[in-house]
Short mmCIF file of C-alpha atoms and ligand atoms in Angstrom, two decimals:
data_model
loop_
_atom_site.label_atom_id
_atom_site.label_comp_id
_atom_site.label_asym_id
_atom_site.label_seq_id
_atom_site.Cartn_x
_atom_site.Cartn_y
_atom_site.Cartn_z
CA MET A 70 -11.10 -0.67 -33.03
CA ALA A 71 -13.18 0.60 -30.18
CA GLU A 72 -11.55 2.32 -27.19
CA LEU A 73 -12.71 3.18 -23.67
CA ARG A 74 -10.70 6.14 -22.52
CA PHE A 75 -10.43 7.82 -19.14
CA SER A 76 -8.84 11.26 -19.62
CA SER A 77 -7.58 13.17 -16.57
CA VAL A 78 -10.33 11.73 -14.44
CA SER A 79 -10.80 12.86 -10.83
CA VAL A 80 -13.51 11.68 -8.43
CA ARG A 81 -14.37 13.43 -5.17
CA TYR A 82 -16.57 12.50 -2.27
CA GLY A 83 -17.36 15.79 -0.56
CA PRO A 84 -14.02 17.51 0.07
CA GLN A 85 -12.03 14.30 -0.37
CA THR A 86 -10.44 13.64 -3.75
CA VAL A 87 -10.10 9.82 -4.05
CA VAL A 88 -9.15 9.63 -7.77
CA ARG A 89 -6.72 12.18 -9.01
CA ASP A 90 -6.08 12.98 -12.68
CA VAL A 91 -6.11 9.38 -13.94
CA SER A 92 -5.71 8.73 -17.70
CA ILE A 93 -5.95 5.18 -19.01
CA ALA A 94 -7.37 3.50 -22.09
CA VAL A 95 -8.77 0.02 -22.83
CA ALA A 96 -8.87 -1.23 -26.43
CA SER A 97 -11.42 -3.73 -27.65
CA GLY A 98 -9.93 -7.20 -27.36
CA GLY A 99 -7.51 -6.01 -24.74
CA VAL A 100 -7.35 -6.49 -20.97
CA LEU A 101 -6.15 -3.66 -18.84
CA GLY A 102 -5.50 -4.82 -15.29
CA LEU A 103 -5.89 -2.16 -12.63
CA VAL A 104 -4.19 -3.00 -9.35
CA GLY A 105 -3.65 -1.13 -6.08
CA GLU A 106 -4.23 -1.57 -2.36
CA SER A 107 -7.60 -1.17 -0.70
CA GLY A 108 -8.77 2.44 -0.77
CA SER A 109 -6.55 3.46 -3.68
CA GLY A 110 -9.57 4.54 -5.72
CA LYS A 111 -9.93 1.66 -8.21
CA SER A 112 -13.71 1.17 -7.71
CA SER A 113 -14.37 4.89 -7.66
CA LEU A 114 -12.70 5.22 -11.06
CA ALA A 115 -14.74 2.31 -12.38
CA ARG A 116 -17.99 3.55 -10.91
CA ALA A 117 -17.52 6.86 -12.69
CA ALA A 118 -17.64 5.02 -16.03
CA VAL A 119 -21.10 3.59 -15.33
CA GLY A 120 -22.63 6.68 -13.70
CA LEU A 121 -22.38 5.41 -10.12
CA ALA A 122 -19.90 8.13 -9.12
CA SER A 123 -19.75 11.58 -10.63
CA LEU A 124 -16.73 13.09 -12.31
CA ALA A 125 -15.12 16.01 -10.49
CA GLN A 126 -12.88 16.53 -13.46
CA GLY A 127 -11.97 14.89 -16.77
CA ARG A 128 -13.77 12.81 -19.32
CA ILE A 129 -14.69 9.18 -19.99
CA SER A 130 -15.34 8.32 -23.61
CA VAL A 131 -15.96 5.47 -26.00
CA ASP A 132 -14.42 6.08 -29.37
CA GLY A 133 -14.09 9.74 -28.55
CA ALA A 134 -17.76 10.27 -27.58
CA ALA A 135 -18.27 11.15 -23.91
CA LEU A 136 -20.27 8.53 -22.05
CA ALA A 137 -23.78 9.53 -21.11
CA THR A 138 -24.46 8.78 -17.47
CA GLY A 139 -27.72 8.71 -15.46
CA ARG A 140 -30.94 7.62 -17.11
CA GLY A 141 -29.85 7.53 -20.69
CA ARG A 142 -26.60 5.90 -19.81
CA SER A 143 -24.69 3.98 -22.43
CA ARG A 144 -24.98 0.19 -22.65
CA ALA A 145 -21.54 0.11 -24.12
CA VAL A 146 -19.86 -0.24 -20.74
CA GLN A 147 -21.14 -2.79 -18.23
CA MET A 148 -19.78 -3.48 -14.80
CA ILE A 149 -19.54 -6.69 -12.77
CA PHE A 150 -19.17 -6.39 -9.03
CA GLN A 151 -17.44 -8.31 -6.27
CA ASP A 152 -20.46 -9.80 -4.58
CA PRO A 153 -22.90 -11.46 -7.00
CA PHE A 154 -25.37 -12.16 -4.20
CA ALA A 155 -25.77 -8.44 -3.53
CA SER A 156 -25.92 -7.55 -7.24
CA LEU A 157 -28.68 -10.06 -8.15
CA ASP A 158 -32.30 -9.74 -7.11
CA PRO A 159 -33.01 -12.75 -4.87
CA ARG A 160 -36.70 -12.83 -5.82
CA MET A 161 -36.17 -12.98 -9.58
CA SER A 162 -35.29 -16.10 -11.54
CA ILE A 163 -31.89 -15.81 -13.10
CA GLY A 164 -33.48 -16.07 -16.55
CA ALA A 165 -35.68 -13.04 -15.81
CA THR A 166 -32.68 -11.10 -14.46
CA ILE A 167 -30.79 -11.71 -17.70
CA ALA A 168 -33.83 -11.05 -19.89
CA GLU A 169 -34.33 -7.69 -18.18
CA ALA A 170 -30.86 -6.65 -19.30
CA LEU A 171 -31.44 -7.47 -22.99
CA PRO A 172 -31.75 -4.35 -25.17
CA ALA A 173 -35.40 -3.46 -25.63
CA SER A 174 -36.07 -4.50 -29.19
CA GLY A 175 -39.36 -3.26 -30.58
CA ARG A 176 -41.26 -6.51 -31.04
CA ARG A 177 -38.84 -9.24 -30.18
CA PRO A 178 -41.11 -12.20 -29.45
CA ARG A 179 -41.00 -13.82 -26.05
CA SER A 180 -39.53 -17.00 -27.51
CA GLY A 181 -36.70 -14.95 -29.03
CA ARG A 182 -35.84 -13.51 -25.66
CA ALA A 183 -35.91 -16.97 -24.03
CA ALA A 184 -33.58 -18.26 -26.74
CA GLU A 185 -31.22 -15.35 -26.14
CA VAL A 186 -31.20 -16.01 -22.35
CA ALA A 187 -30.45 -19.68 -23.07
CA ARG A 188 -27.59 -18.69 -25.38
CA LEU A 189 -26.12 -16.39 -22.72
CA LEU A 190 -26.38 -19.01 -19.97
CA ASP A 191 -24.65 -21.46 -22.19
CA LEU A 192 -21.94 -18.92 -23.02
CA VAL A 193 -21.08 -18.51 -19.35
CA GLY A 194 -21.10 -22.24 -18.70
CA LEU A 195 -24.49 -22.63 -17.02
CA ASP A 196 -27.13 -25.13 -18.05
CA PRO A 197 -29.92 -23.15 -19.87
CA ALA A 198 -32.40 -25.53 -18.14
CA ARG A 199 -31.62 -23.60 -14.91
CA ALA A 200 -33.13 -20.35 -16.15
CA GLY A 201 -35.92 -20.72 -13.59
CA SER A 202 -33.53 -20.96 -10.65
CA ARG A 203 -33.25 -18.18 -8.02
CA PRO A 204 -29.83 -16.83 -7.05
CA GLY A 205 -30.19 -18.55 -3.62
CA GLN A 206 -30.22 -21.96 -5.30
CA LEU A 207 -26.84 -21.41 -6.93
CA SER A 208 -23.27 -21.51 -5.69
CA GLY A 209 -21.19 -18.38 -5.47
CA GLY A 210 -19.33 -19.17 -8.68
CA GLN A 211 -22.59 -19.86 -10.51
CA ARG A 212 -24.04 -16.55 -9.28
CA GLN A 213 -21.00 -14.73 -10.60
CA ARG A 214 -21.56 -16.49 -13.97
CA VAL A 215 -25.15 -15.10 -13.96
CA ALA A 216 -23.78 -11.59 -13.28
CA ILE A 217 -21.44 -12.01 -16.21
CA ALA A 218 -24.37 -13.19 -18.45
CA ARG A 219 -26.43 -10.20 -17.42
CA ALA A 220 -23.59 -7.86 -18.29
CA LEU A 221 -23.15 -9.54 -21.71
CA ALA A 222 -26.90 -9.32 -22.32
CA ALA A 223 -26.60 -5.57 -22.83
CA ARG A 224 -24.19 -6.26 -25.76
CA PRO A 225 -21.43 -4.11 -24.32
CA ALA A 226 -18.20 -3.25 -26.08
CA PHE A 227 -16.47 -3.05 -22.66
CA ILE A 228 -16.75 -4.79 -19.38
CA ILE A 229 -15.42 -3.51 -16.07
CA ALA A 230 -14.83 -6.41 -13.68
CA ASP A 231 -14.31 -5.12 -10.15
CA GLU A 232 -12.80 -7.71 -7.80
CA ILE A 233 -15.06 -10.37 -9.38
CA THR A 234 -13.26 -13.30 -7.78
CA SER A 235 -12.55 -11.79 -4.34
CA ALA A 236 -15.72 -13.03 -2.70
CA LEU A 237 -15.47 -16.56 -4.24
CA ASP A 238 -13.99 -19.74 -2.88
CA VAL A 239 -10.39 -20.14 -4.03
CA SER A 240 -11.41 -23.39 -5.77
CA VAL A 241 -13.68 -21.55 -8.27
CA GLN A 242 -11.70 -18.37 -8.76
CA GLY A 243 -9.60 -19.88 -11.53
CA ALA A 244 -12.67 -21.03 -13.51
CA ILE A 245 -14.17 -17.54 -13.39
CA LEU A 246 -10.88 -15.96 -14.48
CA ASN A 247 -10.65 -18.40 -17.40
CA LEU A 248 -14.24 -17.67 -18.37
CA ILE A 249 -13.61 -13.96 -18.50
CA LYS A 250 -10.39 -14.45 -20.45
CA ASN A 251 -12.13 -16.66 -23.00
CA LEU A 252 -15.03 -14.24 -23.43
CA ARG A 253 -12.63 -11.48 -24.20
CA THR A 254 -11.15 -13.57 -26.99
CA GLU A 255 -14.43 -14.98 -28.33
CA LEU A 256 -16.40 -11.72 -28.20
CA GLY A 257 -13.60 -9.20 -28.79
CA LEU A 258 -14.61 -7.33 -25.68
CA GLY A 259 -12.35 -4.84 -24.02
CA LEU A 260 -11.88 -5.54 -20.33
CA LEU A 261 -10.94 -3.32 -17.42
CA PHE A 262 -10.02 -5.88 -14.81
CA ILE A 263 -9.68 -4.59 -11.25
CA SER A 264 -8.12 -6.42 -8.32
CA HIS A 265 -6.05 -5.58 -5.28
CA ASN A 266 -4.20 -8.86 -6.01
CA ILE A 267 -1.38 -8.52 -8.54
CA SER A 268 -1.20 -12.34 -8.94
CA VAL A 269 -4.76 -12.32 -10.22
CA VAL A 270 -4.19 -9.27 -12.42
CA ARG A 271 -1.09 -10.71 -13.99
CA TYR A 272 -3.00 -13.85 -14.99
CA VAL A 273 -5.51 -12.00 -17.20
CA SER A 274 -3.98 -8.75 -18.26
CA ASP A 275 -1.94 -7.64 -21.25
CA THR A 276 -1.49 -4.15 -19.83
CA ILE A 277 -1.17 -3.31 -16.16
CA ALA A 278 -1.92 0.00 -14.46
CA VAL A 279 -1.02 0.55 -10.83
CA MET A 280 -2.90 3.01 -8.59
CA TRP A 281 -1.70 4.33 -5.27
CA GLU A 282 -3.60 6.82 -3.11
CA GLY A 283 -5.87 7.92 -5.96
CA ALA A 284 -3.19 8.41 -8.56
CA LEU A 285 -1.76 6.26 -11.32
CA VAL A 286 1.87 5.53 -10.55
CA GLU A 287 2.74 3.17 -13.37
CA THR A 288 1.25 1.76 -16.63
CA GLY A 289 2.73 -0.48 -19.24
CA PRO A 290 2.70 -3.83 -20.99
CA ALA A 291 2.20 -6.57 -18.35
CA GLU A 292 5.54 -8.29 -19.03
CA ARG A 293 7.42 -5.02 -18.66
CA VAL A 294 5.66 -3.94 -15.44
CA LEU A 295 6.17 -7.38 -13.92
CA ALA A 296 9.78 -7.79 -15.06
CA SER A 297 11.04 -4.32 -14.37
CA PRO A 298 8.63 -2.27 -12.24
CA GLN A 299 9.57 1.38 -12.32
CA HIS A 300 7.74 2.55 -9.23
CA ALA A 301 8.63 1.60 -5.63
CA TYR A 302 5.00 0.81 -4.86
CA THR A 303 4.77 -1.65 -7.78
CA ARG A 304 7.90 -3.40 -6.52
CA GLU A 305 6.35 -3.60 -3.10
CA LEU A 306 3.16 -5.18 -4.53
CA LEU A 307 5.24 -7.73 -6.40
CA ALA A 308 7.36 -8.56 -3.38
CA THR A 309 4.21 -9.10 -1.24
CA ALA A 310 2.76 -11.40 -3.92
CA ARG A 311 6.00 -13.40 -4.04
CA ASP A 312 5.97 -13.74 -0.26
CA SER A 313 2.40 -14.99 -0.13
CA ALA A 314 3.10 -17.46 -2.96
CA LEU A 315 6.02 -18.81 -0.93
CA THR A 316 3.89 -19.04 2.19
CA MET A 317 1.27 -21.00 0.21
CA GLU A 318 3.89 -23.42 -1.13
CA GLY A 319 5.31 -23.82 2.30
CA SER A 320 2.00 -24.54 4.00
N1 ATP B 649 -19.51 6.54 -1.47
C1 ATP B 649 -18.41 6.98 -0.84
N2 ATP B 649 -18.46 8.09 -0.07
C2 ATP B 649 -17.36 8.56 0.56
N3 ATP B 649 -16.15 8.00 0.43
C3 ATP B 649 -16.03 6.90 -0.33
C4 ATP B 649 -17.16 6.32 -1.02
N4 ATP B 649 -16.73 5.24 -1.73
C5 ATP B 649 -15.43 5.15 -1.46
N5 ATP B 649 -15.00 6.13 -0.61
C6 ATP B 649 -13.62 6.35 -0.21
O1 ATP B 649 -12.85 6.59 -1.36
C7 ATP B 649 -11.57 5.96 -1.26
C8 ATP B 649 -11.35 5.06 -2.46
O2 ATP B 649 -12.27 3.97 -2.33
P1 ATP B 649 -12.42 2.87 -3.47
O3 ATP B 649 -13.56 2.05 -3.06
O4 ATP B 649 -12.49 3.56 -4.79
O5 ATP B 649 -11.02 2.08 -3.38
P2 ATP B 649 -10.63 0.67 -3.95
O6 ATP B 649 -9.26 0.85 -4.55
O7 ATP B 649 -11.69 0.18 -4.86
O8 ATP B 649 -10.53 -0.22 -2.66
P3 ATP B 649 -10.85 -1.80 -2.45
O9 ATP B 649 -9.66 -2.57 -2.97
O10 ATP B 649 -11.02 -1.94 -0.99
O11 ATP B 649 -12.06 -2.14 -3.23
C9 ATP B 649 -11.50 5.29 0.09
O12 ATP B 649 -10.87 6.19 1.00
C10 ATP B 649 -12.93 5.13 0.46
O13 ATP B 649 -13.11 5.15 1.81
MG1 MG B 650 -12.92 -1.53 -4.80
#
């Protein structure tokens, strides 16, 4: 079984250390939910895995082999971001965007690539006939589906989903969460699912890791962390989530 492992990872921006000595692992077929307040370092940790932030210390590996970053970076780990509008090229058709992410295969005929794009669109719940659409012609939820298809096009073993529902209308958040849950099961992907919202994290995760001020304060099976949080900060997160659920019921 494949494993994405962060070992004693630290990330620094100039003199400021924003991720401090974090060790976590994601197994294929598993969902590790990473939760923590804004600025706690979640995205910085994630970005280090895809070469968008450099490691000040530690190691990130897939099945024991350190991930190559920069130009020759591994396709094994793909990231999906919060804002699909910013992460998609507005001038390119969504089909071309997805095709661009397919592994370069010596002489794969054009028709084979088109069929693969259609398969991926279908997999994320979009009509393959829309391959010619531009991002601007789609809804926010549809754009996030395109971003997911593009990530899948690279045939990753792991996906890092960083606040992927935070920019979406509440009405479509659930559908995107269900899509990502189903893909995990269908494709046996390992998922690092990041959100500042513990209610969202608890819905998708089998393991939960809690970050606070750059450090990991608690990790464990989701049921255990939710039922008997060991760290005061985790208890605080859960109390806040309960309060906002009550407010929603009351409104
Ligand atoms: N490129 C950067 N240069 C300098 N500082 C940065 C940079 N990116 C993030 N930071 C700082 O690093 C810290 C951690 O930020 P990060 O984005 O990793 O947190 P986060 O947990 O993802 O927060 P959020 O929930 O708001 O997405 C913050 O103090 C932030 O201001
Ligand atoms: Mg973030």
